[in-house]
Amino acid sequence: MELAFSGWEGIVILLVYGFIMLGVGVVTYLRNRKIHQSLDEYYLGGRGLGVMVLFFTFFATQYSGNTVVGYPPSAYRMGYEYLVSVPFFIMIIMAYLLFAPRLYSLGKKYKLVTPAQWFEKRFKSKAVTILASLLMLYGLGNYLLEQLVAIGQGVYGLTDGTVPYHVGVVFFVIIMLIYGWLGGMRSVAYTDTMQGIALLFGVFMLLLGSIIYFGGLPTSADYMKAYSPEKLGVPDGPGVVNWFSLLVLIGIGAAVYPHAIQRIFAAKDERTLKRSFSRMAWMPFLTAGVVFVIGIIGINAFPDLSTAESEQLVGMMASTVASQNVVFYWAMILLFGGVIAAIVSTADSVLLTFSSIISNDLYGSYINPNASERKKLLVGKLVGVAAVGILILVAWFPPGTLYQIFVLKFEVLIQIAPALILGLYWNRLHTKAVFAGMLAGTIVASVMTILGWSYLGVANGLWGLLLNLAICVVGSFVMSVSVVEEEEAKQVIGM
């Protein structure tokens, strides 16, 4: 992510963002001292997030800074085929609507703090809860590693190399750990709001400047018609299959992100949750749609870039726009500062949920059930800090073998979906079938991905999901479900 400024402006902006984040954490702590004594307060903000804050914290969960700098290069290389990126996010909203309102009601009824608590409450099985927790921890660790790498690259690019990659990672990780430790979900949600506003402002200024100085979609269409007609076409049959499988994989996988589910529990009430989702319905067009258009405009603005060069497209376009006048100059500085803040904000959300699963679902449930909430919180925080330290080492010296393992994210995470969603509505869903399906789906998706296998262009995670779902459904019908177990399930889900 290169931006051809002197570097010092970027340093100033990053310092400002960093100290604002610290300030949010300190103020949140001073205003709510009991935040470190209650799991509800620390991990869910006291279950009192209003519409605006809840909306922006959902926004930060689904749209990180990587969306802004990573999607335009893909649109540049693929052309109009990449319009599928907009339905990706529409699918996520649709998946939320399948289960979020009902899960919120049950979360409020049973005072659930983490998604793993739902598995424990619904299936009353240590095996199911631990397996689901491990899959969620793996997905969160994977996502956090991506954000740490992106922070270093973003800081290096914004400061024109003045701040080295590793220094950028360490600086913002320290900032993140301090304000997250002090303020919990409240400080995370407030910083989400700050970075969301900055990101939206910067993206629209980049779009406006790109249209003014490079020409709009008609100009790019004329260029593609003359020099790259393949970018105006639609994908072939296998391409359509791959698109559809990715829509399902990402739509369901992103909706069951553990940190997204935790935000469902944090809503002030069900009306607030639904109003936030109604606003989120517009964001695929205002975010993914806008950055897609920026990528298409870039085809005419910077033709014939190699794959590696195209990865710097947003920085190149922003540099050109910034050079035109002082308004766009500072708008682009704010944009890239917002990108870094957005990545940090995504990372802190992931870390908070990672810590909650450790403290509440593993340590609090199985290692030390008699621990006080204060002690659970402390253990979760310390393990979270240790996990960040390990991931920094991986990001510092990333070996190829580890990268091959870490590319698994949605493929593994999506395997919790049948138990989560079916468990909300179907009281005959059998515990043993759920465990067998989740385990079998994880193994199939992992082995196929690690070995590089592919079949019919369908995402490997979906083959695992299909097997998972089949075992859950067929197994639940075949196994003899005891009357007691079925009655308990009915009581839990209220059916």
Coordinates of C-alpha atoms in Angstrom, one line a residue, residues 33-454:
R33 CA -14.8 1.0 36.8
K34 CA -16.9 -2.1 37.2
I35 CA -16.0 -3.1 33.7
H36 CA -13.2 -5.4 35.0
Q37 CA -15.5 -7.2 37.4
S38 CA -18.2 -8.5 35.1
L39 CA -18.1 -10.7 32.0
D40 CA -21.2 -8.9 30.7
E41 CA -19.6 -5.5 31.1
Y42 CA -16.2 -6.3 29.6
Y43 CA -17.2 -8.6 26.7
L44 CA -20.6 -7.2 25.8
G45 CA -20.6 -3.6 27.0
G46 CA -23.3 -4.3 29.5
R47 CA -25.6 -5.5 26.7
G48 CA -26.4 -1.8 26.1
L49 CA -25.0 -0.9 22.6
G50 CA -27.4 1.5 20.8
V51 CA -28.2 1.6 17.1
M52 CA -25.4 3.8 15.8
V53 CA -22.6 2.1 17.8
L54 CA -23.9 -1.4 17.1
F55 CA -24.2 -0.6 13.4
F56 CA -20.6 0.7 13.2
T57 CA -19.2 -2.2 15.2
F58 CA -21.0 -4.6 12.9
F59 CA -19.6 -2.6 10.0
A60 CA -16.1 -2.9 11.3
T61 CA -16.5 -6.6 11.7
Q62 CA -17.5 -7.1 8.1
Y63 CA -15.5 -4.4 6.4
S64 CA -11.9 -4.1 7.5
G65 CA -9.3 -1.8 6.0
N66 CA -8.3 -4.8 3.8
T67 CA -11.6 -4.3 1.9
V68 CA -10.6 -0.8 0.8
V69 CA -7.0 -1.7 -0.3
G70 CA -7.6 -5.3 -1.4
Y71 CA -10.8 -5.3 -3.4
P72 CA -10.0 -2.6 -6.0
P73 CA -6.9 -4.6 -7.2
S74 CA -9.1 -7.7 -7.7
A75 CA -11.6 -5.6 -9.7
Y76 CA -8.7 -4.2 -11.7
R77 CA -7.5 -7.7 -12.7
M78 CA -10.9 -9.3 -13.2
G79 CA -13.0 -6.5 -14.6
Y80 CA -16.8 -6.7 -14.3
E81 CA -16.6 -10.3 -13.2
Y82 CA -15.6 -9.0 -9.7
L83 CA -19.0 -7.4 -9.3
V84 CA -19.7 -10.6 -7.4
S85 CA -17.9 -9.0 -4.4
V86 CA -21.1 -7.0 -3.7
P87 CA -23.3 -10.0 -3.3
F88 CA -20.7 -11.5 -0.9
F89 CA -21.7 -9.0 1.7
I90 CA -25.4 -9.2 0.8
M91 CA -25.2 -12.9 1.6
I92 CA -23.8 -12.1 5.0
I93 CA -26.7 -10.0 5.9
M94 CA -29.1 -12.7 4.6
A95 CA -27.3 -15.3 6.7
Y96 CA -27.6 -13.0 9.8
L97 CA -31.3 -12.8 9.3
L98 CA -31.6 -16.6 9.5
F99 CA -30.6 -16.7 13.1
A100 CA -29.6 -13.4 14.7
P101 CA -33.0 -12.3 16.1
R102 CA -33.7 -15.7 17.6
L103 CA -30.2 -16.1 18.9
Y104 CA -30.5 -12.6 20.5
S105 CA -33.7 -13.6 22.3
L106 CA -32.1 -16.8 23.7
G107 CA -28.9 -15.0 24.5
K108 CA -30.8 -12.5 26.6
K109 CA -32.9 -15.2 28.2
Y110 CA -29.9 -17.3 29.3
K111 CA -27.5 -14.4 29.7
L112 CA -25.1 -15.9 27.0
V113 CA -21.7 -14.1 26.7
T114 CA -20.1 -16.2 24.0
P115 CA -21.3 -18.3 21.1
A116 CA -19.8 -21.4 22.7
Q117 CA -22.2 -21.0 25.6
W118 CA -25.0 -21.5 23.2
F119 CA -23.5 -24.9 22.2
E120 CA -23.2 -25.9 25.8
K121 CA -26.7 -24.8 26.7
R122 CA -28.3 -26.4 23.6
F123 CA -26.4 -29.7 23.4
K124 CA -25.1 -30.2 27.0
S125 CA -22.0 -31.8 25.6
K126 CA -18.4 -31.1 26.6
A127 CA -17.2 -32.7 23.3
V128 CA -19.4 -30.4 21.1
T129 CA -18.6 -27.3 23.1
I130 CA -14.8 -27.9 23.1
L131 CA -14.7 -28.8 19.4
A132 CA -16.8 -25.7 18.5
S133 CA -14.6 -23.5 20.7
L134 CA -11.4 -24.8 19.1
L135 CA -12.7 -24.2 15.6
M136 CA -13.7 -20.7 16.6
L137 CA -10.3 -20.0 18.3
Y138 CA -8.6 -21.2 15.1
G139 CA -10.7 -19.0 12.9
L140 CA -10.1 -16.0 15.2
G141 CA -6.3 -16.7 15.4
N142 CA -6.2 -16.9 11.6
Y143 CA -8.1 -13.6 11.2
L144 CA -6.0 -11.9 13.8
L145 CA -2.7 -12.9 12.0
E146 CA -4.0 -11.4 8.8
Q147 CA -4.7 -8.1 10.5
L148 CA -1.3 -8.0 12.1
V149 CA 0.4 -8.4 8.8
A150 CA -1.9 -5.8 7.2
I151 CA -1.1 -3.3 10.0
G152 CA 2.7 -3.6 9.3
Q153 CA 2.2 -3.3 5.5
G154 CA -0.2 -0.4 5.9
V155 CA 2.0 1.6 8.2
Y156 CA 5.0 1.0 6.0
G157 CA 3.1 2.2 2.9
L158 CA 1.4 5.2 4.5
T159 CA 4.7 6.6 5.9
D160 CA 6.6 5.9 2.6
G161 CA 8.9 3.5 4.4
T162 CA 9.8 5.9 7.2
V163 CA 8.3 3.6 9.8
P164 CA 9.4 0.0 9.2
Y165 CA 6.9 -2.9 8.9
H166 CA 7.9 -4.4 12.3
V167 CA 7.8 -1.1 14.2
G168 CA 4.3 -0.4 12.8
V169 CA 3.0 -3.8 14.0
V170 CA 4.5 -3.5 17.5
F171 CA 3.3 0.2 18.0
F172 CA -0.3 -0.5 17.1
V173 CA -0.5 -3.9 18.9
I174 CA 0.6 -2.1 22.1
I175 CA -2.0 0.6 21.5
M176 CA -4.6 -2.1 20.8
L177 CA -3.8 -4.1 23.9
I178 CA -3.9 -1.1 26.2
Y179 CA -7.2 0.3 25.2
G180 CA -8.8 -3.1 24.8
W181 CA -7.5 -4.1 28.3
L182 CA -8.9 -0.9 29.8
G183 CA -12.3 -0.6 28.1
G184 CA -13.4 -4.0 26.7
M185 CA -16.3 -4.1 24.3
R186 CA -17.2 -0.4 24.9
S187 CA -13.9 1.0 23.9
V188 CA -13.7 -1.5 20.9
A189 CA -17.2 -0.4 19.8
Y190 CA -16.4 3.3 20.2
T191 CA -13.2 3.0 18.1
D192 CA -15.1 1.0 15.5
T193 CA -17.5 4.0 15.2
M194 CA -14.5 6.4 14.8
Q195 CA -12.7 4.4 12.2
G196 CA -16.0 3.6 10.3
I197 CA -16.8 7.3 9.8
A198 CA -13.2 8.1 8.7
L199 CA -13.1 5.1 6.3
L200 CA -16.4 6.0 4.7
F201 CA -15.5 9.6 4.3
G202 CA -12.1 8.7 2.8
V203 CA -13.5 6.1 0.4
F204 CA -16.0 8.5 -1.0
M205 CA -13.4 11.3 -1.4
L206 CA -11.2 8.8 -3.3
L207 CA -14.2 7.9 -5.5
L208 CA -15.0 11.5 -6.2
G209 CA -11.3 12.4 -7.0
S210 CA -11.0 9.3 -9.2
I211 CA -14.1 10.3 -11.2
I212 CA -12.9 13.9 -11.5
Y213 CA -9.2 13.2 -12.5
F214 CA -9.4 9.8 -14.2
G215 CA -12.9 9.8 -15.7
G216 CA -15.8 7.6 -14.6
L217 CA -17.1 4.2 -15.6
P218 CA -17.9 5.2 -19.2
T219 CA -14.2 6.2 -19.8
S220 CA -13.0 2.9 -18.4
A221 CA -15.6 0.9 -20.4
D222 CA -14.3 2.5 -23.6
Y223 CA -10.8 1.6 -22.7
M224 CA -11.7 -2.0 -21.9
K225 CA -13.7 -2.3 -25.1
A226 CA -10.6 -1.3 -27.1
Y227 CA -7.8 -2.9 -25.1
S228 CA -9.2 -5.4 -22.6
P229 CA -12.5 -6.7 -23.9
E230 CA -12.2 -9.8 -21.7
K231 CA -12.8 -7.6 -18.6
L232 CA -16.2 -6.7 -19.9
G233 CA -17.4 -10.3 -20.2
V234 CA -19.1 -12.6 -17.8
P235 CA -17.5 -15.8 -16.3
D236 CA -17.8 -19.2 -18.0
G237 CA -19.7 -22.1 -16.5
P238 CA -16.9 -23.2 -14.0
G239 CA -16.5 -19.6 -13.1
V240 CA -20.2 -19.3 -12.2
V241 CA -20.0 -22.4 -10.0
N242 CA -17.0 -21.0 -8.2
W243 CA -18.7 -17.7 -7.7
F244 CA -21.8 -19.4 -6.2
S245 CA -19.8 -21.6 -3.9
L246 CA -17.8 -18.6 -2.7
L247 CA -21.0 -16.7 -2.1
V248 CA -22.3 -19.4 0.2
L249 CA -19.0 -20.0 1.9
I250 CA -18.3 -16.4 2.7
G251 CA -21.9 -15.5 3.3
I252 CA -22.4 -18.1 6.0
G253 CA -18.8 -18.2 7.2
A254 CA -18.6 -14.4 7.9
A255 CA -22.0 -14.4 9.6
V256 CA -20.9 -17.0 12.1
Y257 CA -17.7 -15.2 12.9
P258 CA -17.6 -15.5 16.8
H259 CA -16.9 -11.8 17.2
A260 CA -20.0 -11.0 15.0
I261 CA -22.2 -13.3 17.1
Q262 CA -20.9 -11.6 20.3
R263 CA -22.2 -8.3 18.9
I264 CA -25.6 -9.9 18.6
F265 CA -25.6 -10.5 22.3
A266 CA -24.4 -6.9 23.0
A267 CA -27.4 -5.2 21.4
K268 CA -29.5 -3.1 23.7
D269 CA -32.7 -4.9 22.6
E270 CA -34.1 -6.8 19.6
R271 CA -35.4 -3.6 18.0
T272 CA -32.0 -2.1 18.1
L273 CA -30.5 -5.2 16.5
K274 CA -33.0 -5.2 13.7
R275 CA -32.5 -1.5 13.0
S276 CA -28.8 -2.0 12.8
F277 CA -29.2 -4.8 10.3
S278 CA -31.6 -2.6 8.2
R279 CA -28.8 0.0 7.9
M280 CA -26.2 -2.7 7.2
A281 CA -28.3 -3.8 4.2
W282 CA -27.1 -0.7 2.4
M283 CA -23.4 -1.1 3.1
P284 CA -22.6 -3.7 0.4
F285 CA -23.4 -1.0 -2.2
L286 CA -21.8 1.9 -0.3
T287 CA -18.6 0.1 0.6
A288 CA -17.9 -3.0 -1.6
G289 CA -19.7 -1.3 -4.5
V290 CA -17.7 1.9 -4.2
V291 CA -14.3 0.2 -4.0
F292 CA -15.3 -2.0 -7.0
V293 CA -16.0 1.1 -9.0
I294 CA -12.6 2.5 -7.9
G295 CA -10.9 -0.6 -9.2
I296 CA -12.7 -0.4 -12.5
I297 CA -11.7 3.2 -13.0
G298 CA -8.1 2.2 -12.2
I299 CA -8.0 0.0 -15.4
N300 CA -8.1 3.2 -17.5
A301 CA -6.0 5.3 -15.0
F302 CA -3.1 2.8 -14.7
P303 CA -3.3 0.3 -17.6
D304 CA -1.2 -2.9 -18.0
L305 CA -0.1 -3.3 -14.4
S306 CA 1.3 -6.6 -13.4
T307 CA -0.4 -8.6 -10.6
A308 CA 2.2 -7.4 -8.0
E309 CA 1.9 -3.8 -9.3
S310 CA -1.9 -3.9 -9.2
E311 CA -1.8 -4.6 -5.5
Q312 CA -0.6 -1.0 -5.0
L313 CA -3.5 0.4 -7.1
V314 CA -5.3 2.2 -4.3
G315 CA -2.1 3.9 -3.2
M316 CA -1.2 4.9 -6.7
M317 CA -4.7 6.4 -7.3
A318 CA -4.7 8.1 -4.0
S319 CA -1.3 9.7 -4.6
T320 CA -2.4 11.1 -7.9
V321 CA -5.7 12.4 -6.5
A322 CA -3.8 13.9 -3.5
S323 CA -1.4 15.8 -5.7
Q324 CA -4.3 17.8 -7.3
N325 CA -5.2 20.1 -4.4
V326 CA -4.9 20.4 -0.6
V327 CA -8.4 19.1 0.1
F328 CA -7.9 15.8 -1.6
Y329 CA -4.3 15.7 -0.1
W330 CA -5.5 15.6 3.5
A331 CA -8.6 13.5 2.6
M332 CA -6.2 10.8 1.3
I333 CA -4.1 11.1 4.4
L334 CA -7.2 10.6 6.5
L335 CA -8.3 7.7 4.3
F336 CA -5.1 5.8 4.8
G337 CA -5.0 6.6 8.4
G338 CA -8.6 5.3 8.6
V339 CA -7.5 2.1 6.8
I340 CA -4.9 1.5 9.5
A341 CA -7.4 2.3 12.2
A342 CA -9.9 0.0 10.6
I343 CA -7.5 -2.9 10.5
V344 CA -6.5 -2.3 14.2
S345 CA -10.2 -2.0 15.1
T346 CA -10.9 -5.4 13.4
A347 CA -8.0 -6.9 15.2
D348 CA -9.1 -5.7 18.6
S349 CA -12.6 -7.1 18.0
V350 CA -11.2 -10.5 17.2
L351 CA -8.8 -10.4 20.2
L352 CA -11.7 -9.6 22.6
T353 CA -13.8 -12.5 21.4
F354 CA -10.7 -14.8 21.5
S355 CA -10.1 -13.9 25.1
S356 CA -13.8 -14.4 26.0
I357 CA -13.8 -18.0 24.7
I358 CA -10.6 -18.7 26.7
S359 CA -11.8 -17.1 29.9
N360 CA -15.4 -18.1 29.9
D361 CA -15.8 -21.3 27.9
L362 CA -12.5 -23.2 28.5
Y363 CA -11.0 -21.9 31.7
G364 CA -14.2 -20.9 33.4
S365 CA -16.2 -24.0 32.4
Y366 CA -13.6 -26.8 32.5
I367 CA -10.3 -25.8 34.1
N368 CA -11.5 -23.7 37.1
P369 CA -15.3 -23.6 37.3
N370 CA -15.2 -21.9 40.7
A371 CA -13.2 -19.0 39.5
S372 CA -14.7 -15.5 40.0
E373 CA -15.6 -13.4 37.0
R374 CA -12.7 -11.1 37.8
K375 CA -10.2 -14.0 37.7
K376 CA -11.8 -15.3 34.5
L377 CA -11.3 -11.9 32.9
L378 CA -7.7 -11.7 34.0
V379 CA -6.9 -15.2 32.6
G380 CA -8.6 -14.3 29.3
K381 CA -6.7 -11.1 29.0
L382 CA -3.3 -12.7 29.7
V383 CA -3.9 -15.6 27.3
G384 CA -5.0 -13.1 24.7
V385 CA -1.8 -11.1 25.1
A386 CA 0.3 -14.3 24.9
A387 CA -1.6 -15.3 21.7
V388 CA -0.9 -11.9 20.1
G389 CA 2.8 -12.4 21.0
I390 CA 2.9 -15.7 19.2
L391 CA 1.1 -14.4 16.2
I392 CA 3.5 -11.4 16.0
L393 CA 6.4 -13.9 15.8
V394 CA 4.5 -15.7 13.0
A395 CA 3.9 -12.5 11.2
W396 CA 7.5 -11.4 11.7
F397 CA 9.0 -14.6 10.1
P398 CA 6.1 -16.3 8.3
P399 CA 7.2 -19.7 7.1
G400 CA 5.5 -21.1 4.0
T401 CA 4.2 -24.2 5.8
L402 CA 2.5 -22.2 8.4
Y403 CA 0.9 -20.0 5.7
Q404 CA -0.6 -23.1 4.0
I405 CA -2.2 -24.0 7.3
F406 CA -3.4 -20.5 8.1
V407 CA -5.2 -20.1 4.8
L408 CA -7.9 -22.2 6.3
K409 CA -10.5 -19.9 7.8
F410 CA -13.9 -20.0 6.4
E411 CA -13.4 -23.6 5.4
V412 CA -13.1 -24.5 9.1
L413 CA -15.2 -21.9 10.7
I414 CA -18.3 -22.6 8.6
Q415 CA -18.4 -26.1 10.1
I416 CA -20.1 -24.7 13.2
A417 CA -23.0 -23.4 11.2
P418 CA -25.3 -26.5 11.1
A419 CA -25.1 -26.9 14.9
L420 CA -25.6 -23.2 15.5
I421 CA -28.4 -22.5 13.1
L422 CA -30.3 -25.9 13.1
G423 CA -29.9 -26.0 16.8
L424 CA -32.0 -22.9 17.1
Y425 CA -35.0 -24.3 15.3
W426 CA -34.9 -28.1 15.4
N427 CA -35.3 -29.8 18.7
R428 CA -34.5 -33.3 17.3
L429 CA -31.0 -32.4 16.3
H430 CA -28.9 -35.1 18.0
T431 CA -25.8 -34.2 20.0
K432 CA -23.8 -37.2 18.7
A433 CA -24.7 -36.3 15.1
V434 CA -23.7 -32.7 15.6
F435 CA -20.3 -33.7 16.9
A436 CA -19.7 -36.3 14.2
G437 CA -20.8 -33.9 11.5
M438 CA -18.7 -31.0 12.7
L439 CA -15.6 -33.2 13.1
A440 CA -16.0 -34.9 9.7
G441 CA -16.7 -31.6 7.9
T442 CA -13.6 -30.0 9.4
I443 CA -11.3 -33.0 8.5
V444 CA -12.6 -33.1 4.9
A445 CA -12.3 -29.3 4.3
S446 CA -8.8 -29.1 6.0
V447 CA -7.4 -32.1 4.1
M448 CA -8.7 -30.9 0.7
T449 CA -7.3 -27.4 1.3
I450 CA -3.9 -28.4 2.6
L451 CA -3.4 -30.9 -0.2
G452 CA -4.6 -28.5 -2.8
W453 CA -7.5 -30.7 -3.9
S454 CA -10.5 -29.2 -5.7

